[in-house]
Amino acid sequence: MRAALEAALAGAGVDAAFVLAGIGSLSVARLRLAGAKEPVELRGDLEILTLAGSLSVDGAHLHMALADAQGRVTGGHVAPGCVVRTTAEILLALLPEHHFSRLPDAATGFPELAIRPRTTRD
């Protein structure tokens, strides 16, 4: 799923987009939980309750909440490897006049979202 969203951004010829909403189902979910260094993998019939985030030329930054077949909810940072089970309805807002990238931030230690106007050389 994540790779498909990154491919959609590249295919649209833009450098910036937001995932406004997402619902659907997964058979495999890979989420990095709060404070964890590595993602966990969930398998089974999983419902996407929410999906939101940004897409940039440096990749996706997405968060998702899922429910399993017993209604237990798990959420976190979307890692590569999520597999759509039946469908995923994802609303993207393409921002052709903007350029999103990720730049190192000394305060957080993470690459953080950098937003600027798109130029003709982007």
PDB file of C-alpha atoms in Angstrom:
ATOM      1  CA  MET A   1       0.000   0.000   0.000  1.00  0.00           C
ATOM      2  CA  ARG A   2       2.729   2.470   0.957  1.00  0.00           C
ATOM      3  CA  ALA A   3       4.705   1.715  -2.222  1.00  0.00           C
ATOM      4  CA  ALA A   4       1.563   2.252  -4.308  1.00  0.00           C
ATOM      5  CA  LEU A   5       1.034   5.681  -2.742  1.00  0.00           C
ATOM      6  CA  GLU A   6       4.654   6.655  -3.376  1.00  0.00           C
ATOM      7  CA  ALA A   7       4.273   5.469  -6.986  1.00  0.00           C
ATOM      8  CA  ALA A   8       1.066   7.497  -7.363  1.00  0.00           C
ATOM      9  CA  LEU A   9       2.932  10.646  -6.315  1.00  0.00           C
ATOM     10  CA  ALA A  10       5.702   9.982  -8.838  1.00  0.00           C
ATOM     11  CA  GLY A  11       3.168   9.075 -11.541  1.00  0.00           C
ATOM     12  CA  ALA A  12       1.299  12.325 -11.026  1.00  0.00           C
ATOM     13  CA  GLY A  13       4.519  14.273 -11.609  1.00  0.00           C
ATOM     14  CA  VAL A  14       4.249  16.213  -8.356  1.00  0.00           C
ATOM     15  CA  ASP A  15       6.569  16.510  -5.354  1.00  0.00           C
ATOM     16  CA  ALA A  16       3.978  16.930  -2.606  1.00  0.00           C
ATOM     17  CA  ALA A  17       0.690  15.412  -1.481  1.00  0.00           C
ATOM     18  CA  PHE A  18      -1.354  14.720   1.625  1.00  0.00           C
ATOM     19  CA  VAL A  19      -3.365  11.625   2.397  1.00  0.00           C
ATOM     20  CA  LEU A  20      -6.588  13.198   3.578  1.00  0.00           C
ATOM     21  CA  ALA A  21      -8.329   9.968   4.538  1.00  0.00           C
ATOM     22  CA  GLY A  22      -8.102   6.269   4.012  1.00  0.00           C
ATOM     23  CA  ILE A  23     -10.316   3.270   4.734  1.00  0.00           C
ATOM     24  CA  GLY A  24     -10.294  -0.320   3.565  1.00  0.00           C
ATOM     25  CA  SER A  25      -8.775  -3.602   4.620  1.00  0.00           C
ATOM     26  CA  LEU A  26      -5.367  -5.225   4.909  1.00  0.00           C
ATOM     27  CA  SER A  27      -4.198  -8.818   5.192  1.00  0.00           C
ATOM     28  CA  VAL A  28      -0.748  -7.731   6.386  1.00  0.00           C
ATOM     29  CA  ALA A  29       0.028  -4.547   8.287  1.00  0.00           C
ATOM     30  CA  ARG A  30       3.438  -3.313   9.343  1.00  0.00           C
ATOM     31  CA  LEU A  31       3.337  -0.543  11.932  1.00  0.00           C
ATOM     32  CA  ARG A  32       6.058   1.081  13.982  1.00  0.00           C
ATOM     33  CA  LEU A  33       4.465   1.672  17.363  1.00  0.00           C
ATOM     34  CA  ALA A  34       5.198   4.734  19.493  1.00  0.00           C
ATOM     35  CA  GLY A  35       8.769   4.712  20.771  1.00  0.00           C
ATOM     36  CA  ALA A  36       9.697   1.500  18.943  1.00  0.00           C
ATOM     37  CA  LYS A  37      12.688   1.233  16.627  1.00  0.00           C
ATOM     38  CA  GLU A  38      11.317  -1.607  14.458  1.00  0.00           C
ATOM     39  CA  PRO A  39       7.818  -2.233  13.071  1.00  0.00           C
ATOM     40  CA  VAL A  40       5.533  -5.021  14.210  1.00  0.00           C
ATOM     41  CA  GLU A  41       3.726  -7.178  11.672  1.00  0.00           C
ATOM     42  CA  LEU A  42       0.025  -7.962  12.034  1.00  0.00           C
ATOM     43  CA  ARG A  43      -1.683 -10.612   9.895  1.00  0.00           C
ATOM     44  CA  GLY A  44      -5.329 -11.448   9.418  1.00  0.00           C
ATOM     45  CA  ASP A  45      -8.494  -9.615   8.501  1.00  0.00           C
ATOM     46  CA  LEU A  46      -7.661  -6.004   9.391  1.00  0.00           C
ATOM     47  CA  GLU A  47      -9.847  -2.952   8.826  1.00  0.00           C
ATOM     48  CA  ILE A  48      -8.243   0.433   8.142  1.00  0.00           C
ATOM     49  CA  LEU A  49     -10.082   2.850  10.425  1.00  0.00           C
ATOM     50  CA  THR A  50      -7.984   5.896   9.595  1.00  0.00           C
ATOM     51  CA  LEU A  51      -5.018   6.677   7.380  1.00  0.00           C
ATOM     52  CA  ALA A  52      -3.416  10.104   7.117  1.00  0.00           C
ATOM     53  CA  GLY A  53      -0.056  11.645   6.335  1.00  0.00           C
ATOM     54  CA  SER A  54       2.182  13.260   3.763  1.00  0.00           C
ATOM     55  CA  LEU A  55       3.921  12.104   0.592  1.00  0.00           C
ATOM     56  CA  SER A  56       7.167  13.676  -0.534  1.00  0.00           C
ATOM     57  CA  VAL A  57       9.992  12.993  -2.940  1.00  0.00           C
ATOM     58  CA  ASP A  58      11.765  11.459   0.078  1.00  0.00           C
ATOM     59  CA  GLY A  59       8.943   8.993   0.726  1.00  0.00           C
ATOM     60  CA  ALA A  60       5.765   8.693   2.745  1.00  0.00           C
ATOM     61  CA  HIS A  61       5.093   9.649   6.359  1.00  0.00           C
ATOM     62  CA  LEU A  62       1.827   7.923   7.204  1.00  0.00           C
ATOM     63  CA  HIS A  63      -0.035   6.993  10.373  1.00  0.00           C
ATOM     64  CA  MET A  64      -2.826   4.429  10.513  1.00  0.00           C
ATOM     65  CA  ALA A  65      -5.303   2.958  12.981  1.00  0.00           C
ATOM     66  CA  LEU A  66      -6.459  -0.625  12.368  1.00  0.00           C
ATOM     67  CA  ALA A  67      -9.040  -2.936  13.926  1.00  0.00           C
ATOM     68  CA  ASP A  68      -8.643  -6.704  13.965  1.00  0.00           C
ATOM     69  CA  ALA A  69     -11.484  -9.245  13.668  1.00  0.00           C
ATOM     70  CA  GLN A  70     -12.163  -8.934  17.425  1.00  0.00           C
ATOM     71  CA  GLY A  71     -12.366  -5.138  17.265  1.00  0.00           C
ATOM     72  CA  ARG A  72      -9.032  -4.481  18.971  1.00  0.00           C
ATOM     73  CA  VAL A  73      -7.473  -1.274  17.660  1.00  0.00           C
ATOM     74  CA  THR A  74      -3.775  -0.754  16.974  1.00  0.00           C
ATOM     75  CA  GLY A  75      -2.182   2.331  15.507  1.00  0.00           C
ATOM     76  CA  GLY A  76       1.183   3.639  14.513  1.00  0.00           C
ATOM     77  CA  HIS A  77       3.575   4.748  11.793  1.00  0.00           C
ATOM     78  CA  VAL A  78       3.010   2.879   8.496  1.00  0.00           C
ATOM     79  CA  ALA A  79       6.061   0.851   7.483  1.00  0.00           C
ATOM     80  CA  PRO A  80       6.640  -0.741   4.067  1.00  0.00           C
ATOM     81  CA  GLY A  81       4.974  -4.119   3.596  1.00  0.00           C
ATOM     82  CA  CYS A  82       1.265  -3.434   4.194  1.00  0.00           C
ATOM     83  CA  VAL A  83      -0.830  -5.601   1.854  1.00  0.00           C
ATOM     84  CA  VAL A  84      -4.370  -4.618   0.811  1.00  0.00           C
ATOM     85  CA  ARG A  85      -6.864  -7.452   1.432  1.00  0.00           C
ATOM     86  CA  THR A  86      -9.958  -6.352  -0.515  1.00  0.00           C
ATOM     87  CA  THR A  87      -9.812  -2.612  -1.103  1.00  0.00           C
ATOM     88  CA  ALA A  88      -8.217   0.600   0.037  1.00  0.00           C
ATOM     89  CA  GLU A  89     -10.024   3.861  -0.661  1.00  0.00           C
ATOM     90  CA  ILE A  90      -7.461   6.596  -0.173  1.00  0.00           C
ATOM     91  CA  LEU A  91      -8.075  10.280  -0.850  1.00  0.00           C
ATOM     92  CA  LEU A  92      -4.979  12.186  -1.961  1.00  0.00           C
ATOM     93  CA  ALA A  93      -4.620  15.949  -2.192  1.00  0.00           C
ATOM     94  CA  LEU A  94      -1.934  16.645  -4.802  1.00  0.00           C
ATOM     95  CA  LEU A  95      -0.039  19.897  -4.310  1.00  0.00           C
ATOM     96  CA  PRO A  96       1.637  20.649  -7.675  1.00  0.00           C
ATOM     97  CA  GLU A  97       2.831  24.114  -6.595  1.00  0.00           C
ATOM     98  CA  HIS A  98       4.738  22.764  -3.577  1.00  0.00           C
ATOM     99  CA  HIS A  99       7.819  20.680  -2.909  1.00  0.00           C
ATOM    100  CA  PHE A 100       7.912  18.448   0.175  1.00  0.00           C
ATOM    101  CA  SER A 101      11.160  16.909   1.363  1.00  0.00           C
ATOM    102  CA  ARG A 102      12.650  15.606   4.602  1.00  0.00           C
ATOM    103  CA  LEU A 103      15.555  17.429   6.197  1.00  0.00           C
ATOM    104  CA  PRO A 104      17.526  16.464   9.333  1.00  0.00           C
ATOM    105  CA  ASP A 105      16.362  18.285  12.452  1.00  0.00           C
ATOM    106  CA  ALA A 106      18.924  18.700  15.226  1.00  0.00           C
ATOM    107  CA  ALA A 107      16.230  19.154  17.867  1.00  0.00           C
ATOM    108  CA  THR A 108      14.357  15.912  17.146  1.00  0.00           C
ATOM    109  CA  GLY A 109      17.076  13.799  15.556  1.00  0.00           C
ATOM    110  CA  PHE A 110      14.664  12.852  12.765  1.00  0.00           C
ATOM    111  CA  PRO A 111      14.259  13.986   9.175  1.00  0.00           C
ATOM    112  CA  GLU A 112      11.336  16.426   9.390  1.00  0.00           C
ATOM    113  CA  LEU A 113       8.968  17.741   6.738  1.00  0.00           C
ATOM    114  CA  ALA A 114      10.277  20.759   4.805  1.00  0.00           C
ATOM    115  CA  ILE A 115       7.773  22.649   2.655  1.00  0.00           C
ATOM    116  CA  ARG A 116       8.679  25.146  -0.044  1.00  0.00           C
ATOM    117  CA  PRO A 117       7.253  26.418  -3.326  1.00  0.00           C
ATOM    118  CA  ARG A 118       8.025  24.216  -6.309  1.00  0.00           C
ATOM    119  CA  THR A 119      10.386  25.755  -8.833  1.00  0.00           C
ATOM    120  CA  THR A 120      10.925  24.860 -12.464  1.00  0.00           C
ATOM    121  CA  ARG A 121      14.101  22.928 -11.551  1.00  0.00           C
ATOM    122  CA  ASP A 122      12.215  20.554  -9.153  1.00  0.00           C
TER     123      ASP A 122
END
